[in-house]
Each structure stands twice: as C-alpha cells, then as structure tokens.
Coordinates of C-alpha atoms in Angstrom, one line a residue:
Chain J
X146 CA 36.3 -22.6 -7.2
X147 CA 35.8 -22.6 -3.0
X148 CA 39.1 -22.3 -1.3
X149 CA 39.0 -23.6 2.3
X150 CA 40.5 -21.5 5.3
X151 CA 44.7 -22.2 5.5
X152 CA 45.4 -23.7 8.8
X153 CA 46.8 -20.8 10.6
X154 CA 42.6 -19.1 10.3
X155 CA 41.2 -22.7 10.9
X156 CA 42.8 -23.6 13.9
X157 CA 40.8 -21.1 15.0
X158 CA 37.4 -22.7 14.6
X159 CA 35.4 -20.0 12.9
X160 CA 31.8 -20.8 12.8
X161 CA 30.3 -21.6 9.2
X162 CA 29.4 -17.8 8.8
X163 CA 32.5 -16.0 10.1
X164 CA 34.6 -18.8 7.5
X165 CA 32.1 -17.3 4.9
X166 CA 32.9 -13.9 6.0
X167 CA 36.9 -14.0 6.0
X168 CA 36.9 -16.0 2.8
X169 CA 34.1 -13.4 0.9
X170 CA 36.3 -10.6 1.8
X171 CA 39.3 -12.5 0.9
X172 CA 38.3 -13.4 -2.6
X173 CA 36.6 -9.8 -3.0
X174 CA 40.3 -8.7 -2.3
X175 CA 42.1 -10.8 -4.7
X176 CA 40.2 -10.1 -7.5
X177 CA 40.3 -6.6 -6.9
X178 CA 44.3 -6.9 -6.5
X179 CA 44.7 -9.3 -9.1
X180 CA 46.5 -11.7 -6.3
X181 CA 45.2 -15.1 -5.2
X182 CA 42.6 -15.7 -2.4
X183 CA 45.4 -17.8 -0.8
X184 CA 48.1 -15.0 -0.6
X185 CA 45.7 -12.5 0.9
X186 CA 44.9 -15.1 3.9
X187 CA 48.5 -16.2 4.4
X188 CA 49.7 -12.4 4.8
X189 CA 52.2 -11.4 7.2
X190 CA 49.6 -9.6 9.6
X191 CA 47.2 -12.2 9.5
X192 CA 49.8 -14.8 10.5
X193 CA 50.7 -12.5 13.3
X194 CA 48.0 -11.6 14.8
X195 CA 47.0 -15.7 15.2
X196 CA 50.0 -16.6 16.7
X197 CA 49.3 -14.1 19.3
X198 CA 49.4 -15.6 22.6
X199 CA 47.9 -13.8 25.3
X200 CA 44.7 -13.6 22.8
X201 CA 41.6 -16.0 23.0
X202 CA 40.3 -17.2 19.4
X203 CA 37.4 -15.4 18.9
X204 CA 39.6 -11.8 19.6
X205 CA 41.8 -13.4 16.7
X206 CA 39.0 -13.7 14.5
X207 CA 37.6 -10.5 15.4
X208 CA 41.1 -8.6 14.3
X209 CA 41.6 -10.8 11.6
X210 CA 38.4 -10.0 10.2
X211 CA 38.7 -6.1 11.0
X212 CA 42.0 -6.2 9.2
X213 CA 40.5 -8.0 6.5
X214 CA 37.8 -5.4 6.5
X215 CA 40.0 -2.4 6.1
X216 CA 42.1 -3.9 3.4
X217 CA 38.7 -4.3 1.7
X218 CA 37.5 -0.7 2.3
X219 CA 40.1 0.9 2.7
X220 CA 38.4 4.7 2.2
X221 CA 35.9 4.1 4.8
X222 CA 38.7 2.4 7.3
X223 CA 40.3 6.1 6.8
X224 CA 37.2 7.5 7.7
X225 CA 36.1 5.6 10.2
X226 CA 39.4 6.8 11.6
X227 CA 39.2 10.0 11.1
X228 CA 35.5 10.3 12.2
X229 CA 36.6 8.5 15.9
X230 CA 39.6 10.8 16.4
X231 CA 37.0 13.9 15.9
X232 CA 34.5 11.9 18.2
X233 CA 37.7 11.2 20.8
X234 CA 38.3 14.8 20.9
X235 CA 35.2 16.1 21.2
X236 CA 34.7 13.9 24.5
X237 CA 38.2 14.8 25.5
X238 CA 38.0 18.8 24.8
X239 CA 33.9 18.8 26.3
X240 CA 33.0 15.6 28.1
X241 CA 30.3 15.3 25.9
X242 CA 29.8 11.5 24.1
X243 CA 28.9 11.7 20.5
X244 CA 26.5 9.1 19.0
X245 CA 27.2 9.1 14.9
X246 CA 24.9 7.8 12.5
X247 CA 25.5 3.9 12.0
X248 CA 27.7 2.9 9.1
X249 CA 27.8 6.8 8.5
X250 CA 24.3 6.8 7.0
X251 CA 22.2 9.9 7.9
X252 CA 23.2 13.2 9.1
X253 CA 21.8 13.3 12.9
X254 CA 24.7 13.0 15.6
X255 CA 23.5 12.5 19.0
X256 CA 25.2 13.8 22.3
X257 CA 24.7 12.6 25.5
X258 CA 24.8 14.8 28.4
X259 CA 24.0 13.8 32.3
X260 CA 23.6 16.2 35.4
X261 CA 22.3 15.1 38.6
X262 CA 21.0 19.1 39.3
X263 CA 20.2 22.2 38.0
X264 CA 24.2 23.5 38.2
X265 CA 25.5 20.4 36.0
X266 CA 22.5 21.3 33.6
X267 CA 23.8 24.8 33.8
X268 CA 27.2 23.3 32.7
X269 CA 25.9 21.1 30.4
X270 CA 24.1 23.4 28.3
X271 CA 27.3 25.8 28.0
X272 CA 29.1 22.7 26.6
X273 CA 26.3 22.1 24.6
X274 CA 26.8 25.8 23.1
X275 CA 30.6 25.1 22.8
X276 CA 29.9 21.9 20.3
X277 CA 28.4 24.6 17.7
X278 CA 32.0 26.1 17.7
X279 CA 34.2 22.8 18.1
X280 CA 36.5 22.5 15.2
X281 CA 36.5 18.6 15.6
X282 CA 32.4 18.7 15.8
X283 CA 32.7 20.9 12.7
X284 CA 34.8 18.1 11.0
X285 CA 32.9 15.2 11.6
X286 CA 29.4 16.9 9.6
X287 CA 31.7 17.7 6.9
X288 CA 32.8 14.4 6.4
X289 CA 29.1 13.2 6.7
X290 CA 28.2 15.3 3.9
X291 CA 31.3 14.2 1.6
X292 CA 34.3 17.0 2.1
X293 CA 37.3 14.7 2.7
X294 CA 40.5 14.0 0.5
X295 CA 40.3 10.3 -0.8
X296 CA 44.1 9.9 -1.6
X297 CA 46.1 8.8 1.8
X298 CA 43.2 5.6 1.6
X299 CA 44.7 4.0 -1.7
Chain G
X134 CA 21.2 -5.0 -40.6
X135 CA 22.0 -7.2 -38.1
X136 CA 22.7 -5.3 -34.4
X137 CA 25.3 -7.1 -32.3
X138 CA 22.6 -7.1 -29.2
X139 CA 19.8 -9.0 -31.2
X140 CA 19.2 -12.3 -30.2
X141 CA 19.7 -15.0 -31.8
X142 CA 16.3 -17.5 -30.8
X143 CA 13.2 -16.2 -31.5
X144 CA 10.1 -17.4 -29.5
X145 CA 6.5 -16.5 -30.1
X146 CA 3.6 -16.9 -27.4
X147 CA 0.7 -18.8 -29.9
X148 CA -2.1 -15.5 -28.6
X149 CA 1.0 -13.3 -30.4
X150 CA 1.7 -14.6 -33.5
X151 CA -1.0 -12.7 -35.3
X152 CA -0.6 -9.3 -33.7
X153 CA 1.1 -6.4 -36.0
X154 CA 3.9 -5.8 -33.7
X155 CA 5.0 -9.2 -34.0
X156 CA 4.5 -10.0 -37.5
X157 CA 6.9 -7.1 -37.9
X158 CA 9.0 -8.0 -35.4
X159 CA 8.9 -11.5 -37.3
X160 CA 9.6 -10.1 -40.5
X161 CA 12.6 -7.9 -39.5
X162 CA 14.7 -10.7 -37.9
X163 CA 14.1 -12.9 -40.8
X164 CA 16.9 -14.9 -40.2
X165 CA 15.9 -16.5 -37.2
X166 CA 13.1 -19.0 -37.5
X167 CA 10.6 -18.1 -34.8
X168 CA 9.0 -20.7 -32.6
X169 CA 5.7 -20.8 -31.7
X170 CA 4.5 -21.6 -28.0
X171 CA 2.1 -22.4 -26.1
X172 CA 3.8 -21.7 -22.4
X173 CA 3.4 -18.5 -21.5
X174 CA 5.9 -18.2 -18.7
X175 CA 9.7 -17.5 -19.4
X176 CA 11.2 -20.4 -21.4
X177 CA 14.2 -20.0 -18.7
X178 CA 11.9 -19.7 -15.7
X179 CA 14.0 -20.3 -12.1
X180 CA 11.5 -22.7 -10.8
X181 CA 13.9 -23.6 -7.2
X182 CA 14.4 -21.5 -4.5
X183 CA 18.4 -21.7 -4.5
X184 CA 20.7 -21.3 -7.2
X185 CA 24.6 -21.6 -7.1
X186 CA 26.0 -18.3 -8.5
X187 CA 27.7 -19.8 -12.0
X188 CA 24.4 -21.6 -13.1
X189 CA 22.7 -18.0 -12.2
X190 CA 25.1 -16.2 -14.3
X191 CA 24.9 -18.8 -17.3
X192 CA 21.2 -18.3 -17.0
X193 CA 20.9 -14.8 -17.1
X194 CA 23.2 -14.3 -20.2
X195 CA 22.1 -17.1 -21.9
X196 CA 18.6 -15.0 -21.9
X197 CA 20.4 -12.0 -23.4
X198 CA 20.1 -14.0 -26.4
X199 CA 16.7 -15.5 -26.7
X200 CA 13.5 -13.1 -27.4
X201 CA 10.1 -13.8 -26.6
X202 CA 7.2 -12.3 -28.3
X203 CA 4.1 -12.4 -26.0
X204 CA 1.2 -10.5 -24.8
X205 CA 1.4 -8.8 -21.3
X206 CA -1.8 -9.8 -19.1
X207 CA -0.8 -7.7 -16.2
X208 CA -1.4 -3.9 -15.0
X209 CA 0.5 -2.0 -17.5
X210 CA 1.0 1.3 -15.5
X211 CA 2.9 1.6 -12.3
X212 CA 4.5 4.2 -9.6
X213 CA 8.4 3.6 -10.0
X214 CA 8.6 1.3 -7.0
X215 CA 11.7 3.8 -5.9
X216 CA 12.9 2.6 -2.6
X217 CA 12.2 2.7 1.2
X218 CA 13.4 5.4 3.2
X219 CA 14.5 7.5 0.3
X220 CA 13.4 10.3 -2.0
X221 CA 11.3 9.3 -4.5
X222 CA 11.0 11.5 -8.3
X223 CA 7.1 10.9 -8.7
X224 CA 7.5 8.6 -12.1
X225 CA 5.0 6.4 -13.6
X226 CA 6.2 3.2 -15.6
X227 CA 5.1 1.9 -17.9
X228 CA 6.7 -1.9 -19.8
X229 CA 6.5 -2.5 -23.5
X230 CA 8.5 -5.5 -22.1
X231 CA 10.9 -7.1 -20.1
X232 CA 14.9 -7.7 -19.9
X233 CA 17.5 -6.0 -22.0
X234 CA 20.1 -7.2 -24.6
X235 CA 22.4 -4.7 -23.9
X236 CA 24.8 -5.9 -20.8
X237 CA 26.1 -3.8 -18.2
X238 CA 28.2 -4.8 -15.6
X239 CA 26.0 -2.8 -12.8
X240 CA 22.8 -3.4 -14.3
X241 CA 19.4 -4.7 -11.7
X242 CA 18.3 -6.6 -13.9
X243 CA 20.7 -9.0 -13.5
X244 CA 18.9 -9.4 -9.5
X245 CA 15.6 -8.1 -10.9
X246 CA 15.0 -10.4 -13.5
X247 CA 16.9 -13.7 -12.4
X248 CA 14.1 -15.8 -12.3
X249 CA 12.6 -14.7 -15.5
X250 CA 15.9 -13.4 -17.7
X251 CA 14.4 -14.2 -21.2
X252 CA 13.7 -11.0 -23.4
X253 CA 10.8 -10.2 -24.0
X254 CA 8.6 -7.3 -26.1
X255 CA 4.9 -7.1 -25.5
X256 CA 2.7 -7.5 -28.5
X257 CA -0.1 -5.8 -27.4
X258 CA 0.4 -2.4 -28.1
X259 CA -2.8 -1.5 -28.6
X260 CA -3.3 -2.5 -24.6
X261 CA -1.1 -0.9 -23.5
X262 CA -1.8 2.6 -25.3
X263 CA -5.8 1.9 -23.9
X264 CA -4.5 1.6 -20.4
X265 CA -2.3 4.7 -20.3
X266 CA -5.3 6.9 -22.3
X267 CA -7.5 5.8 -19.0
X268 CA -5.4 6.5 -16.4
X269 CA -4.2 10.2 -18.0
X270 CA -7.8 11.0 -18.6
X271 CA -9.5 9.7 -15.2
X272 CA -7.2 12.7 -13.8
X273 CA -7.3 15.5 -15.8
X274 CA -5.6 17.5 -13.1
X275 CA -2.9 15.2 -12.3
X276 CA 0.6 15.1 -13.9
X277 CA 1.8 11.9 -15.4
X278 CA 5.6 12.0 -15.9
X279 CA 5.4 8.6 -17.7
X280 CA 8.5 6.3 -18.5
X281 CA 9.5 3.1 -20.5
X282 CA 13.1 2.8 -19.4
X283 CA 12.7 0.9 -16.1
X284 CA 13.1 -2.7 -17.2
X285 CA 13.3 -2.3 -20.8
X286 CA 15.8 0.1 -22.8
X287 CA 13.3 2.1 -24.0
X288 CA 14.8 2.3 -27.5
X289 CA 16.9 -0.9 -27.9
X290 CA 14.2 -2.7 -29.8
X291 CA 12.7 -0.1 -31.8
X292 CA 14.1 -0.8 -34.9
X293 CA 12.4 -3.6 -34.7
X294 CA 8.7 -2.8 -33.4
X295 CA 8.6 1.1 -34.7
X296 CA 7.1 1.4 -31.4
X297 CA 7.9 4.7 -31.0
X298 CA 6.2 6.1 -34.2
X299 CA 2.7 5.1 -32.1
X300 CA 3.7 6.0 -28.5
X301 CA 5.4 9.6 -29.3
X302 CA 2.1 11.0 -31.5
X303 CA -0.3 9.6 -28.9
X304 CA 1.4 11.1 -26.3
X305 CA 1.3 14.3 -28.0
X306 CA -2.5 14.0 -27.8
X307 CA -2.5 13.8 -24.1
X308 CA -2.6 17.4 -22.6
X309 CA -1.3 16.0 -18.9
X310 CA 1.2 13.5 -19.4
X311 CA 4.7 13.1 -20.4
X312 CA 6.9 10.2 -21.7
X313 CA 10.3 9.9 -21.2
X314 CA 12.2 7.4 -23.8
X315 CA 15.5 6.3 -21.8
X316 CA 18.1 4.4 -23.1
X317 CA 21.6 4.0 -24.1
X318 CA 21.5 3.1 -27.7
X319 CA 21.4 6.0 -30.9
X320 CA 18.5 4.3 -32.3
X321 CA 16.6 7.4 -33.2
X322 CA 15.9 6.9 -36.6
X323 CA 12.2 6.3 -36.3
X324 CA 12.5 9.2 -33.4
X325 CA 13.7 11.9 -36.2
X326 CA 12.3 10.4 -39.6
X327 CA 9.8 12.3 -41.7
X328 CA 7.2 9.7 -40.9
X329 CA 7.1 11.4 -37.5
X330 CA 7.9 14.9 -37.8
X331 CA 5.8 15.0 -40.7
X332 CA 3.0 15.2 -38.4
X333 CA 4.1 18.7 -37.3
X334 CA 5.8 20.1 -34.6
X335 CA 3.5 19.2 -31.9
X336 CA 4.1 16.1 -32.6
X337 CA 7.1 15.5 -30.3
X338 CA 6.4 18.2 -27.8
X339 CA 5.1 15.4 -25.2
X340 CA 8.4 13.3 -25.4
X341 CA 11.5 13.9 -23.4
X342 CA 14.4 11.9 -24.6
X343 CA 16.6 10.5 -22.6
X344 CA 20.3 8.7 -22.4
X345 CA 22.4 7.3 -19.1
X346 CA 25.0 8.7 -19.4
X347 CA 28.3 7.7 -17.9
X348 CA 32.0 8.9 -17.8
X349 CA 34.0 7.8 -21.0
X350 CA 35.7 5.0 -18.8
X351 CA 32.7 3.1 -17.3
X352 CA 30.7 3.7 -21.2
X353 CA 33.9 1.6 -22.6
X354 CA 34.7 -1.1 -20.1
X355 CA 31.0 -1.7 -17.9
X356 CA 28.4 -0.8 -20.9
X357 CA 28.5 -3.6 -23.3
X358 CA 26.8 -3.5 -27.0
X359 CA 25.6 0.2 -25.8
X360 CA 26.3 3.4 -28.2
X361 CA 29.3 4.7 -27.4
X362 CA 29.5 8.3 -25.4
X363 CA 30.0 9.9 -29.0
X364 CA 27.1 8.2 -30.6
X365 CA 24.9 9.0 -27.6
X366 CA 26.0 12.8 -28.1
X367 CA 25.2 12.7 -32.0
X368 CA 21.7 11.3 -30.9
X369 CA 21.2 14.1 -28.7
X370 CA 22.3 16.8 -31.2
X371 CA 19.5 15.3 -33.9
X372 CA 16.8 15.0 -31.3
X373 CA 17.3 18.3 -29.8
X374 CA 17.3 19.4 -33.6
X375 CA 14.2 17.6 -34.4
X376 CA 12.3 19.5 -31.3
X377 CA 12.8 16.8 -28.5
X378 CA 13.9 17.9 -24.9
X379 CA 16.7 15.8 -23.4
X380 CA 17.2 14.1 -20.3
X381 CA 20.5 12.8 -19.1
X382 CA 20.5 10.5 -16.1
X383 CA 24.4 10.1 -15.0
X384 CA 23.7 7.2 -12.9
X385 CA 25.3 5.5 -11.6
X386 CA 27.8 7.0 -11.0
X387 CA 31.0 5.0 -10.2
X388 CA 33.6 5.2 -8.1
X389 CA 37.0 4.8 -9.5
X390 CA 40.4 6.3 -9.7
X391 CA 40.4 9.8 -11.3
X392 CA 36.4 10.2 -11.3
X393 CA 36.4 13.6 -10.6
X394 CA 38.0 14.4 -14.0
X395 CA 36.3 12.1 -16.0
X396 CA 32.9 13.0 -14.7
X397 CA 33.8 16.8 -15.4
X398 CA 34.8 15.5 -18.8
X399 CA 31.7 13.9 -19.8
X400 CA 29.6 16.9 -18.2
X401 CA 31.5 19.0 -20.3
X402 CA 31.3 17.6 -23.8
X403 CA 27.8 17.2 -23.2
X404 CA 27.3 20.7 -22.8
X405 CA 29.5 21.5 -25.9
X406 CA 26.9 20.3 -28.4
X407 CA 23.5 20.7 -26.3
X408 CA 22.1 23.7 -24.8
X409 CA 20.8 23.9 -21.7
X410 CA 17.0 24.8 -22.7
X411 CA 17.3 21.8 -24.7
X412 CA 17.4 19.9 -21.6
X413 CA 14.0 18.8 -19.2
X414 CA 15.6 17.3 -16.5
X415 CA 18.7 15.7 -15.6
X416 CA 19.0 12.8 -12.6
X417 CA 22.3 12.2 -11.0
X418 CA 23.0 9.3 -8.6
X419 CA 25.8 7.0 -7.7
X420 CA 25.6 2.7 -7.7
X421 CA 23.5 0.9 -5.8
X422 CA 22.1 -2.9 -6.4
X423 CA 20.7 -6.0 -4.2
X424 CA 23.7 -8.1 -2.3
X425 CA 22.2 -11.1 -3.9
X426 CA 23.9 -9.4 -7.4
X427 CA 27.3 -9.0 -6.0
X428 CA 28.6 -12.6 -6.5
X429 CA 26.6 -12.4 -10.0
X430 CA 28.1 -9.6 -11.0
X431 CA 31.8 -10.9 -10.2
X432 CA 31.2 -14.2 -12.3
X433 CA 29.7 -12.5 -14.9
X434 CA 32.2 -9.1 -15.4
X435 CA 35.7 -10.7 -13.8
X436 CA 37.6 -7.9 -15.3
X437 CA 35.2 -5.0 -13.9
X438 CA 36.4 -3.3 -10.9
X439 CA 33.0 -2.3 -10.7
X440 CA 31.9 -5.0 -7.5
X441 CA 34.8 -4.0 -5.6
X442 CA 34.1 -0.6 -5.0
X443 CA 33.3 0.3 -1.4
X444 CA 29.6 -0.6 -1.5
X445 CA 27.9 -1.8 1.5
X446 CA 24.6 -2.5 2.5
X447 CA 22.7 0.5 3.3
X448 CA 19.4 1.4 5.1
X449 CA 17.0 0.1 2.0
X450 CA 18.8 -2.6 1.6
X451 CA 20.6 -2.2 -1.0
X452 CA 24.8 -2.1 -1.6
X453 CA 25.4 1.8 -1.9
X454 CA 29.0 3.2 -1.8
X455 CA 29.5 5.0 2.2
X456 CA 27.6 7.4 2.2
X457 CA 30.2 10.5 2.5
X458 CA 31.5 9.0 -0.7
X459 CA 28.5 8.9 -2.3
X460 CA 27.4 12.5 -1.0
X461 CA 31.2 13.6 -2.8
X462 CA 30.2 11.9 -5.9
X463 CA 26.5 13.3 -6.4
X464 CA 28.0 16.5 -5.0
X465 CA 30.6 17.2 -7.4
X466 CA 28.7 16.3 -10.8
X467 CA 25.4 18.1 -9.4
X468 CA 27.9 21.0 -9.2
X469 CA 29.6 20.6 -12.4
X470 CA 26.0 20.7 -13.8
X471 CA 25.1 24.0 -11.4
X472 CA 28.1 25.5 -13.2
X473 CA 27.0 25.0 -16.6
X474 CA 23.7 26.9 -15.4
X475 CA 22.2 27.0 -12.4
X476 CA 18.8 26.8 -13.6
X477 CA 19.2 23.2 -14.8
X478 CA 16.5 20.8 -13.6
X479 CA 19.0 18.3 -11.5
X480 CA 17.5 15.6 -9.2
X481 CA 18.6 12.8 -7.2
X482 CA 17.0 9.4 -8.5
X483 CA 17.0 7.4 -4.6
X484 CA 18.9 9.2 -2.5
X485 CA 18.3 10.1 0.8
X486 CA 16.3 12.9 2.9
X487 CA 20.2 13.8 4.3
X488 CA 21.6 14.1 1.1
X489 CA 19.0 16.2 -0.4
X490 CA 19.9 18.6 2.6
X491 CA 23.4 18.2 2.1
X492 CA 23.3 19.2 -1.7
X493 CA 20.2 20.7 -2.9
X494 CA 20.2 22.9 0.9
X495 CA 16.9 21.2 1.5
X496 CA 13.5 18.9 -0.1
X497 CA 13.3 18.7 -3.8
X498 CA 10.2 20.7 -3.8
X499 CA 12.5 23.7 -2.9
X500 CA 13.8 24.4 -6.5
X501 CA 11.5 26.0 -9.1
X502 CA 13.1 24.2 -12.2
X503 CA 12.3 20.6 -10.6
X504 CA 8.6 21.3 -11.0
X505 CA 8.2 19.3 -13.5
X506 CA 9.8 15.9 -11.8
X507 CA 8.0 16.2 -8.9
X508 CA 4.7 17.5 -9.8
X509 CA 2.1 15.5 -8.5
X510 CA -1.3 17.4 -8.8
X511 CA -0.5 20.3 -10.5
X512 CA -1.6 20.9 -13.9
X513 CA 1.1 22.1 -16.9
X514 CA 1.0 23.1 -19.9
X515 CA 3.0 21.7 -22.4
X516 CA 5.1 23.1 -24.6
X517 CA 3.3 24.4 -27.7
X518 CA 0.4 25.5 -24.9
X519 CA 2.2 28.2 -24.2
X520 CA 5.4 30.3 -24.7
X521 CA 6.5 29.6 -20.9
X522 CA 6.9 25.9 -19.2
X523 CA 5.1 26.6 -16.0

C-alpha cells in the first residue's frame, strides 16, 4: 500500500525523489517499530521543524530528512556524533582539520595543514607529532575499527 | 519421506529425461507427476525490465516450489565472483544447480536469482565431473579449493540425486583439489553411509564439510525449513566421526539486541562437541545484500527485523551494516574463536583491506593456518599424503 506525504511534508514541495526518500525511511521505521507510516510523519518534531518560520523549504526538508535519518540509524547518528565532537576537538586543541573516511568506510583520516613558510611548516609538523598523542585523535581510530558501547543509541 | 522444502511441481527439460540423475530424481518424488519440456529457460523467467516489489516476491517464492530438471550448457567452473574492492578467499565454484528450497530472510538469492527463481539440479553429472578433472589436472601445481555452496545448498537435494556419493570419491582421486559441501541442512546420510566409507578412509580425505552457522535466534526466526542449530551440531559430530573436516561459516552475522551473547553461545556449543583439529577453516562475516533486495526482503519476511538493521550502501555496492559495527561484530566472534584456540583457520569471506588490518593485524597471507584458503599456487598435500597438513 503507497501512503502519500501528510500535508504539513507536502506543502513543502519535495521533488519525486526526496518524497521517495522521507516516505522509504518512514515506512522502514514503522515496520521496524511496529507503528504506522502515518504516525512516524505526523510526529511532534517533524511538525515543528515545518512550521518553522525563519526557514526556507528545502532547509525543512533537509532537517526533516536528517531527523528521519537518525531515528532510522540511530547507532550510526550516535556515532556520527561522537566521531564530529573528536574531529571538533582535534581542530579546536591543534588547528589541524581532519578529513574521515566517507560514511566511516576505510581507515585513512586525512589532515590538512597550511604554512605560507618554513616557520609555520616548523609548527605544523610539531602539531602533526602532537595528533599521534591526542586522546580525541586516538578515539576516533578506535571507533573506526569497532570499540564503542552500542547501548545510549537504542 | 517427504521433506517440508521439496517442491511440489516437477519439470523435466526433454535432453534430461533419460539421464541417471534424473530418472532417480524422478523416481524418488514419485508423487509428483513430472512434466516434460521443451523450453529450456526458467519456466518463471522475468522477461521485463521493471517489476513492482509484491509481483517480485510472489515470483520468487512461488519458485521455491517448482523444480526443474535440466542439463547445464554453460562453463561449469568459476572463481567466486567475491566483490570489488574487498578481500577475496581464492574459491572456485562450481553449480550442480541453481536456486534453493530452503528460505532465509537474508539470502542473495532472492536479488541473484530474481529473473530466473525456478529450482533447478543439473542432470549432467557426468559434465560436470569431466570439466572439474580438466581444469585440476591442466595445473598440477595449482590449488583448487573447490565449492558447491554458492547458489545451491550443497546438500539440500542430496537425498534426492546421491550426488555426493560421486563427487566425494572423485574428489578423493584428485591429488590438488578440495571440495567444500556447504549447507544448512543434516542431510548426511549418503555423506556417512557404508556405501561411502566402505571405500576406505581416503575416501573422504578431499572433502571439507561445511554448515552456516548462525546464533540460535536468527537459525529460529530468519532460516526457514533449515536443520535446526542442534541438528547441524549432530551432523557435525557424525562427519567429524566419519573422517570429514568441518567448516563453519558464521555469516552473516546479524545485528540485533544481545548479539554478543548469543554469538558466544553458539561459538561455544560448537566447540563442546567438535574439536578444533576437526575443523579446516572457518569464515566469519556480517550481512550484506544488493539494495534492489531490501524492499523484497520486507514483503517477503514482514516479521524479520532483519531489513531494518543499520545497513547502508557501502563501497561495492552492496547494503553492509556501518562499518565500526560491522568491524565489532567480525571482531568479537573472530575473538571468541581465537579463544577457543588460536590456531584456528578464521577468515573474512568479503571484507575489506581495513578490516583485515583492524582484526587479523594485517593481509590474510600473514597467518600460517589460513594457507590452505588462500593458497593459490602452492602445492599440498592432502591428508593421508602425509602426517602434517602443510
């Protein structure tokens, strides 16, 4: 049986694929829940975050389909997390940017350093050194390569 | 007897009606009144393009229950395709025929096969014996781990073909090859009768047994008209008793609340009534399928939580679980394994170059006991050859 978007999600004019999207991960939800399709699109937050004024549509869609997301996955929403906050301090502690592998497959992390002469190479290669140390650098191979507690995403 | 898994239409290719294997097969489900045709394509062939995803399901079940009895025209033997950008184990395959009537909820076939979901078993045995002979022989110095189990339970029919009674003493002849039976059924009988070992204890030192093996939870709800765990075990026990190594292939594994335990569980009865040195390899991996099965798999299992895992569509392709998941997973029943001995010949069936570094410390080449799965050119001996597996 195809269910059609409720009104608050279609006054939104999705495109044919993003309607495809929300209701996918909507029905993936409900049967996982054992709730209906209709109920997981009429929730609270998703109401919310459409009436939303100062937002344009397409931000709507965009947090109503990241919200839908995470209540899909909700293990790799915690880690997502959990790998940006170890990414966030990294740059914060080092100034160095961290590139992790897309949709956490692989293990290589790049890092981005600049220096416009031979003192801020100087500098960058000590912060370089310092990333081998970093707790939070530490933390995000671990998770890579599976050590993380599962319970706080159910 | 009649199993729960045998079909219940019976369909005969006109080149196949007079071969051996299919007379017997004939004779053995003599309640079904075959029917001879002339087509040789699958009876439930998708002929368009597009499909919606309930007349897909229909199809594919509705060829759980129809077996065709034909001759295979094609190239019998085959590298395992494996998959791109991952690890591949080095195994030959080789398909006595097509589809299974068994029904798990995570099974390929049901993206595999959707365009041809009719059983089949080939009737040209003799073939396909011929082709394997040529290929083993044209390279006496190359290793041929050599397996039946990739679109086919190996076993599920062989109460019905004796198949095995041909394929395990002719493999026994072949000084540089290998077969590996996989399946999840207990239908040993022909594996352990005194038909075969009669011919001595050579006789099965060239055929590794194998089951899938799963924890007691996925076995009960996801593994439909499949031996239960217990049964499995008791098959074990007899072929390890009759002189048969064992494989065990946990895979996939699945994701689901309270895996951890369940996994140790079923590592640990295992090892309660088999010894290690009665195992020859042991593959452990976690789920992975084509998108296209998702929706399939939610029509045809609505009260699996298997599709709702936190698969997504990795690098090959294919829906795996996040990778940090799926490194936890392997991880933790690799090291359940480890614990039982760390000599154990454990190997990742299409996982990645990261996770072999993550788990294994580095390529699969790098452990001693995995010779045997990913030996390409070297030459072993077989037990009976010698004392010591080299």
């Amino acid at each position: 049986m195809s269910l059609s978007l409720p009104d608050h999600l279609s006054a939104l004019s999705p495109s044919d694929n993003a309607s495809r999207a929300l209701l996918g991960l909507a029905r993936q939800i409900s049967k996982r829940d054992g709730v209906s399709q209709q109920e997981v699109l009429d929730s609270e937050k998703i109401v919310e975050i459409c009436l939303r004024e100062k937002l344009g549509r397409k931000d709507k869609l965009k947090l109503v389909r990241d919200f839908l997301e995470r209540k899909r996955y909700p293990l790799k929403a915690k880690l997502e997390k959990e790998l940006s906050d170890c990414s966030d301090g990294v740059l914060k502690s080092l100034g160095v940017k961290l590139e992790l592998p897309a949709e956490f497959e692989g293990d290589n992390i790049s890092f981005k350093v600049k220096a416009k002469n031979l003192s801020e190479i100087s500098t960058a290669s000590k912060k370089i050194l310092e990333l081998s140390s970093n707790p939070e650098m530490a933390r995000i191979f671990a998770i890579l390569s599976g050590e993380f507690a599962e319970e706080d995403s159910e | 007897m009649n199993s729960p898994h045998w079909p219940s239409e019976l369909l005969v290719a006109e080149d196949a009606a007079n071969d051996p294997l299919a007379l017997r097969v004939i004779e053995r489900l003599g309640h079904l009144e075959p029917e001879i045709v002339s087509d040789h394509g699958d009876p439930l062939r998708l002929s368009k393009n597009k499909e919606p995803v309930g007349e897909q399901a229909e199809r594919f079940t509705a060829g759980k229950k129809k077996l065709l009895l034909c001759r295979y025209k094609g190239e019998w033997m085959r590298a395992c395709p494996g998959t791109s950008s991952h690890v591949c184990c080095n195994l030959w395959t080789v398909n006595p025929g097509e589809g299974c009537p068994l029904d798990c909820t995570y099974c390929y076939l049901q993206s595999y096969l959707k365009r041809n979901p009719t059983l089949k078993i080939y009737t040209n045995t003799e073939d396909l014996i011929e082709a394997i002979s040529q290929r083993v022989n044209s390279e006496p110095s190359r290793y041929f781990r050599i397996g039946t189990g990739e679109v086919i339970d190996s076993l599920v029919w062989d109460d019905l073909t004796d198949s095995s009674l041909e394929l395990v003493p002719f493999f026994s002849r072949l000084p540089n090859a290998v077969l590996e039976l996989k399946t999840k059924t207990a239908n040993i009988s022909n594996l352990v009768s005194n038909e075969m070992l009669s011919q001595g204890s050579r006789v099965t030192s060239n055929t590794v047994v194998s089951w899938s093996v799963n924890a007691l939870e996925i076995n009960s709800k996801d593994e439909r008209y499949t031996a239960s765990f217990e049964q499995r075990l008791s098959a074990m026990e007899q072929v390890a008793s009759a002189g048969y190594r064992v494989g065990l292939h946990f895979d996939p594994l699945i994701h689901f609340k309270g895996w951890e335990d369940a996994y140790s569980e079923a590592v640990r009865r295992i090892f309660s009534r088999l010894k290690d040195s009665d195992i020859a390899w042991i593959s452990v991996s976690s789920l992975r399928y084509k998108p296209e099965m998702q929706e399939v798999m939610e029509e045809r299992f609505p009260e699996s939580s298997v599709p709702y895992g936190e698969q997504f569509l990795a690098k090959d392709g294919k829906m795996r679980y996040v990778q940090p998941l799926r490194l936890k997973m392997v991880n933790f029943v690799w090291n359940e394994l480890k614990k039982v001995s760390k000599t154990l010949p454990v190997y990742m069936c299409m996982e990645s170059s990261a996770a072999w570094r993550s788990i294994n410390g580095g390529a699969p080449v790098a452990g001693e006991e995995l010779k045997e799965v990913f030996a390409r050119k070297a030459r072993l001996k077989v037990l009976g050859d010698s004392d010591q597996r080299v």
